[in-house]
mmCIF file of C-alpha atoms in Angstrom:
data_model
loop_
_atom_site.group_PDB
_atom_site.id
_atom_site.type_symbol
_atom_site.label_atom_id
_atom_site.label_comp_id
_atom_site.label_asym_id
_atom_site.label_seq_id
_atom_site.Cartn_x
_atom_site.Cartn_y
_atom_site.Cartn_z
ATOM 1 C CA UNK A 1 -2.930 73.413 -69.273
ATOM 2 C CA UNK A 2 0.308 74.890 -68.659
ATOM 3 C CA UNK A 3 1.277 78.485 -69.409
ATOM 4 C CA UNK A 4 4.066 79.848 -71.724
ATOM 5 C CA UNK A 5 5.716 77.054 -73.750
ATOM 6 C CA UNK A 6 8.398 77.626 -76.320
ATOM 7 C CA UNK A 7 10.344 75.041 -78.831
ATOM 8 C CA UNK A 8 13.208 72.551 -77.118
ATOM 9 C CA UNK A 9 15.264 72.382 -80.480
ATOM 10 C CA UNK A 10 17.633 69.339 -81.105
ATOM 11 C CA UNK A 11 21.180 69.560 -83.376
ATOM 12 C CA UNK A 12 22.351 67.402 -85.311
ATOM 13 C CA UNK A 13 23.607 64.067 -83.603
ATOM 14 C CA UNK A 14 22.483 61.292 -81.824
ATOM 15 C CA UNK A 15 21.419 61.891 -77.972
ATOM 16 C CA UNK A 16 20.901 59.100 -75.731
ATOM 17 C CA UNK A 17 17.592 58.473 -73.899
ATOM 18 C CA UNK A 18 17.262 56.482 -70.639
ATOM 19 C CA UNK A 19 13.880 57.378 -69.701
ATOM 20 C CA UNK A 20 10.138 58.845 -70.296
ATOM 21 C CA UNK A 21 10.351 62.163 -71.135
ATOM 22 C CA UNK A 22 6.840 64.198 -70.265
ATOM 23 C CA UNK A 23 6.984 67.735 -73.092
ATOM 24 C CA UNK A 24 4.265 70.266 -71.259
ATOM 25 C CA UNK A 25 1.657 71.856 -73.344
ATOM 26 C CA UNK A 26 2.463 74.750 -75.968
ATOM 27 C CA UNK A 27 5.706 73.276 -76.552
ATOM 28 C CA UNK A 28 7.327 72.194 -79.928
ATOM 29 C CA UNK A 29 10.209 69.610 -80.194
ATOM 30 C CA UNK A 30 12.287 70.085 -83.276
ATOM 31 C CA UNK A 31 14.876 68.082 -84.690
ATOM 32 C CA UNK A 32 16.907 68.250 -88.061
ATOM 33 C CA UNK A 33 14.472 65.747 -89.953
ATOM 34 C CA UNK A 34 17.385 62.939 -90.755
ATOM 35 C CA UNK A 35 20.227 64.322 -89.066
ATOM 36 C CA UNK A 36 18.792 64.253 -85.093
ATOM 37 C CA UNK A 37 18.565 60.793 -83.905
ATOM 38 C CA UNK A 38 17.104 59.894 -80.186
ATOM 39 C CA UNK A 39 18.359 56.428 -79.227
ATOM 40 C CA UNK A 40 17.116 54.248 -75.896
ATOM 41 C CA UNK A 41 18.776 51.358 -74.871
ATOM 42 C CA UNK A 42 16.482 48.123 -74.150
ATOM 43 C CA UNK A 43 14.244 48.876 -71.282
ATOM 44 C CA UNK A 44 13.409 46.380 -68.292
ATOM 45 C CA UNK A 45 9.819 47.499 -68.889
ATOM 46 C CA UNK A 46 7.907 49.173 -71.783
ATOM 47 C CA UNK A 47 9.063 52.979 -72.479
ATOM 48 C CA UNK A 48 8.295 55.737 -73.758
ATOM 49 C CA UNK A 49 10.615 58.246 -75.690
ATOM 50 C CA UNK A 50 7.846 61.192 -75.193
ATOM 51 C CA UNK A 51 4.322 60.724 -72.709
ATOM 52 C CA UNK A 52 1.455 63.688 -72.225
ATOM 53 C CA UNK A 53 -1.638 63.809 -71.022
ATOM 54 C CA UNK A 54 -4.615 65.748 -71.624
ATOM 55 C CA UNK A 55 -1.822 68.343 -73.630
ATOM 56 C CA UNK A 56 -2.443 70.774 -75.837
ATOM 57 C CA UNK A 57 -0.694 72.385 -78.796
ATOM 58 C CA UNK A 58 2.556 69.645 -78.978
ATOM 59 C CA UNK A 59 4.574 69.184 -81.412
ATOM 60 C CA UNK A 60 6.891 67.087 -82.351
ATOM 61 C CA UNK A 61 9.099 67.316 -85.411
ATOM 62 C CA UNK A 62 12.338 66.406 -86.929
ATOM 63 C CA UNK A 63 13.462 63.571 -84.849
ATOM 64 C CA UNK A 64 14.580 60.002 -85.666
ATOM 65 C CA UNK A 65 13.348 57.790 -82.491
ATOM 66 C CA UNK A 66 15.082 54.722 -82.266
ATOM 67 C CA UNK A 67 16.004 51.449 -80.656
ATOM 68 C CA UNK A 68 18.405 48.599 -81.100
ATOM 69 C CA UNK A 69 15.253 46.045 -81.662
ATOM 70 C CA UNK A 70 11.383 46.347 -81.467
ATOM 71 C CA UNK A 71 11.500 43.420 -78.821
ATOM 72 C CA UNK A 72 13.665 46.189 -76.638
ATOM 73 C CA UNK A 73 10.806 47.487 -74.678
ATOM 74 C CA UNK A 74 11.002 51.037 -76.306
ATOM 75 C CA UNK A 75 8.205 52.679 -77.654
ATOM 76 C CA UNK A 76 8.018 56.441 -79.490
ATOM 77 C CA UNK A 77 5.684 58.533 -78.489
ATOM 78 C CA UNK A 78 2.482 58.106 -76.332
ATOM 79 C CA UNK A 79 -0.576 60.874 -76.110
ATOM 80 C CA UNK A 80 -3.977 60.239 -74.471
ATOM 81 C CA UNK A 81 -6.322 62.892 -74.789
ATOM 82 C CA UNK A 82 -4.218 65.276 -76.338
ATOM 83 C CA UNK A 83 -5.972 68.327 -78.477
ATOM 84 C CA UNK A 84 -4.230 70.474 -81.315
ATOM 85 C CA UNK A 85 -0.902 68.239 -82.226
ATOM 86 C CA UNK A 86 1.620 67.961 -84.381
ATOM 87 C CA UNK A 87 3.954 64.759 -85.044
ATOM 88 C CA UNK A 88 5.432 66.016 -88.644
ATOM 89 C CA UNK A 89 8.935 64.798 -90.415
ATOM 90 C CA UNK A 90 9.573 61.878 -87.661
ATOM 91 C CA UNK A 91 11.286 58.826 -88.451
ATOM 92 C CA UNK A 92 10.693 55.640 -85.785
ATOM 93 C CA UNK A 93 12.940 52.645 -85.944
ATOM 94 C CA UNK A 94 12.673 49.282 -84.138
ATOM 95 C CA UNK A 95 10.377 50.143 -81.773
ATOM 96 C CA UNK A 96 7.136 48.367 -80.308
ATOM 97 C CA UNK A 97 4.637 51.239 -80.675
ATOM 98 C CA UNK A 98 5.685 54.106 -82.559
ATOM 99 C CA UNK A 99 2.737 56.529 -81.849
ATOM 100 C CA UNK A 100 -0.028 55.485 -79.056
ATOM 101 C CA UNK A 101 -2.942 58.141 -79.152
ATOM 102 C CA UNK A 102 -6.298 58.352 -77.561
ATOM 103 C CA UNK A 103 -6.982 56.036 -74.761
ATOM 104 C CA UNK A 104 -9.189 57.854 -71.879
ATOM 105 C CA UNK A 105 -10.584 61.025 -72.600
ATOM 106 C CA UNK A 106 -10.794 61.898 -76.142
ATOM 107 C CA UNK A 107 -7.697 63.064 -78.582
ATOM 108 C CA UNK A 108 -8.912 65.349 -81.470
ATOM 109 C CA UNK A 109 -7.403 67.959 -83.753
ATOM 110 C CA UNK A 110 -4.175 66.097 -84.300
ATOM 111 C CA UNK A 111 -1.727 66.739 -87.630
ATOM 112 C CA UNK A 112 0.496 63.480 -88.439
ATOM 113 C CA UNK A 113 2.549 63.879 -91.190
ATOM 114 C CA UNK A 114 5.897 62.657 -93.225
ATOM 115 C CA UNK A 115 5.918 59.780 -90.481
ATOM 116 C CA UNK A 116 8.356 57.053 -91.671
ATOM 117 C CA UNK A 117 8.164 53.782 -89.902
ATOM 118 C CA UNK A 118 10.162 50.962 -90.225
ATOM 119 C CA UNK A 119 10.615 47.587 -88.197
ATOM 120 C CA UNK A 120 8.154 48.723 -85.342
ATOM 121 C CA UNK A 121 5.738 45.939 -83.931
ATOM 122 C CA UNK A 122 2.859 48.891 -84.137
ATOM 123 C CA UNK A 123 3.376 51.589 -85.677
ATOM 124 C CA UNK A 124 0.425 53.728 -85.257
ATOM 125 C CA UNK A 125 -2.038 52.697 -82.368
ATOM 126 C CA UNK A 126 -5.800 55.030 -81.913
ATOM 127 C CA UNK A 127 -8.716 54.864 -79.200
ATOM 128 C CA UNK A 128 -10.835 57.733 -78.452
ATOM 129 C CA UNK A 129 -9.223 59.414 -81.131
ATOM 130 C CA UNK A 130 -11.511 61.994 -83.529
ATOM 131 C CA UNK A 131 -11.140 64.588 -86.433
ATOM 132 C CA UNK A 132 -7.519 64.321 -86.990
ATOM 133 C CA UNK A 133 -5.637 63.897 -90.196
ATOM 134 C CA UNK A 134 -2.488 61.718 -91.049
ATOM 135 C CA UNK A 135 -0.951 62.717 -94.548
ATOM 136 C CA UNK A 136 2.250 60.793 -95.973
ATOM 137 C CA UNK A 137 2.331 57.605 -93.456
ATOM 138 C CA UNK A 138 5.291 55.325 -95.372
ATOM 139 C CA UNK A 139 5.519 52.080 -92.948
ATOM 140 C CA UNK A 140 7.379 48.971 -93.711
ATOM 141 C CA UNK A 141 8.369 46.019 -91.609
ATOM 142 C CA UNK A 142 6.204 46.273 -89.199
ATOM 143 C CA UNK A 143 3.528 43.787 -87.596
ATOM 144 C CA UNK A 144 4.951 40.061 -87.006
ATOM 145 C CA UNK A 145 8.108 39.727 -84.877
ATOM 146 C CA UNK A 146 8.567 36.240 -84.420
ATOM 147 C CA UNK A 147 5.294 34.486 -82.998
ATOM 148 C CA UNK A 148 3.736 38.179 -82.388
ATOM 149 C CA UNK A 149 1.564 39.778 -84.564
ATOM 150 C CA UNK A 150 1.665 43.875 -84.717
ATOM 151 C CA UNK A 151 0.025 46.078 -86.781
ATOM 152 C CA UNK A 152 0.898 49.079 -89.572
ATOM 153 C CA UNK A 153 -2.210 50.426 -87.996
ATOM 154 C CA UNK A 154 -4.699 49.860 -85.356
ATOM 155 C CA UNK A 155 -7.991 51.873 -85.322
ATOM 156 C CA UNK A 156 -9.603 50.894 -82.021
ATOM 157 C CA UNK A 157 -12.996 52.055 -80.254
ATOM 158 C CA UNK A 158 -14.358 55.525 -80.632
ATOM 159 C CA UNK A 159 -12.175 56.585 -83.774
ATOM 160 C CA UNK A 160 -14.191 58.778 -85.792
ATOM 161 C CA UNK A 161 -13.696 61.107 -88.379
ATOM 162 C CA UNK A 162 -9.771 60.340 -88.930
ATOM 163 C CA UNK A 163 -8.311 61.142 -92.406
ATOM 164 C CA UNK A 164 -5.964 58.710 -94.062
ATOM 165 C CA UNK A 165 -4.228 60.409 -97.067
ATOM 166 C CA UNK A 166 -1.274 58.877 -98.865
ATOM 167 C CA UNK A 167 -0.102 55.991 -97.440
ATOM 168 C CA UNK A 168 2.225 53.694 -98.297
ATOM 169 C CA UNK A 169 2.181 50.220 -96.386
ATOM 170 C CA UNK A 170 4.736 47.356 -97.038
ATOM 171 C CA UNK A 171 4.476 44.309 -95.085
ATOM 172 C CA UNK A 172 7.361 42.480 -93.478
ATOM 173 C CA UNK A 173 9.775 40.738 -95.101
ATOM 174 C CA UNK A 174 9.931 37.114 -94.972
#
């Protein structure tokens, strides 16, 4: 774990992204929920706006994550074994994941709320993920793009213990 921490706080605006950005532990990213917008161009490869591992005490709030397309390469925000989070009041658009948590050693503890979604092949994406909560999940569009099929939500191995509350879930339009 890393000592200190401290809050990297966003205006107003739209700032341009051109690679992975890696937050450190005890840190809190806040935007003005609406008003700060983080953009990335297509990406050769699959990206990520925000990657940690084995962090704790993140969060993440405020922000507008977006791309021009979800077949862009750009994903939101990826997390694998991270304790004690917070992703509250963030908006992703276009994107192929949103949020990817879990995967390796176990995530646990996490707070997801006010997350908007909208066009994203998958928006929310678990494994290895326990006792966490998600409150006020409104995602719409997401899933098939073209010949793929994505997901609102995937639940993979070793969730346990996650709490769904309020959800609203609109599939794609035709």
């Amino acid at each position: 774990s890393h000592a200190g921490g401290g809050t990297v706080a966003f205006p107003s605006g739209t700032f341009r992204v051109t690679s992975w950005l890696y937050p450190a532990g005890n840190v809190s990213i806040v935007g003005i929920p609406g008003e700060t917008i983080l953009f990335m161009p297509a990406q050769p490869t699959g990206c990520f706006f925000f990657y940690g591992y084995e962090l704790e005490n993140v969060s993440i709030e405020g922000l507008t994550l977006r791309a021009n397309s979800n077949t862009d390469n750009v994903s939101g925000i990826a997390m694998h074994g991270a304790i004690n989070c917070r992703v509250q009041n963030v908006r992703f658009e276009n994107l192929d994941y949103g949020m990817k948590l879990g995967s390796g050693p176990v995530a646990s503890g996490w707070l997801i709320e006010n997350l908007t979604a909208r066009n994203c092949k998958l928006a929310i994406f678990a494994l290895d993920m326990t006792d966490s909560t998600f409150i006020g999940l409104d995602i719409a569009g997401c899933g098939f793009t073209g010949s793929e099929t994505g997901h609102c939500i995937y639940l993979a191995r070793g969730c346990r213990r996650l709490v769904f509350k309020n959800l609203n879930l609109t599939s794609p339009s035709s």
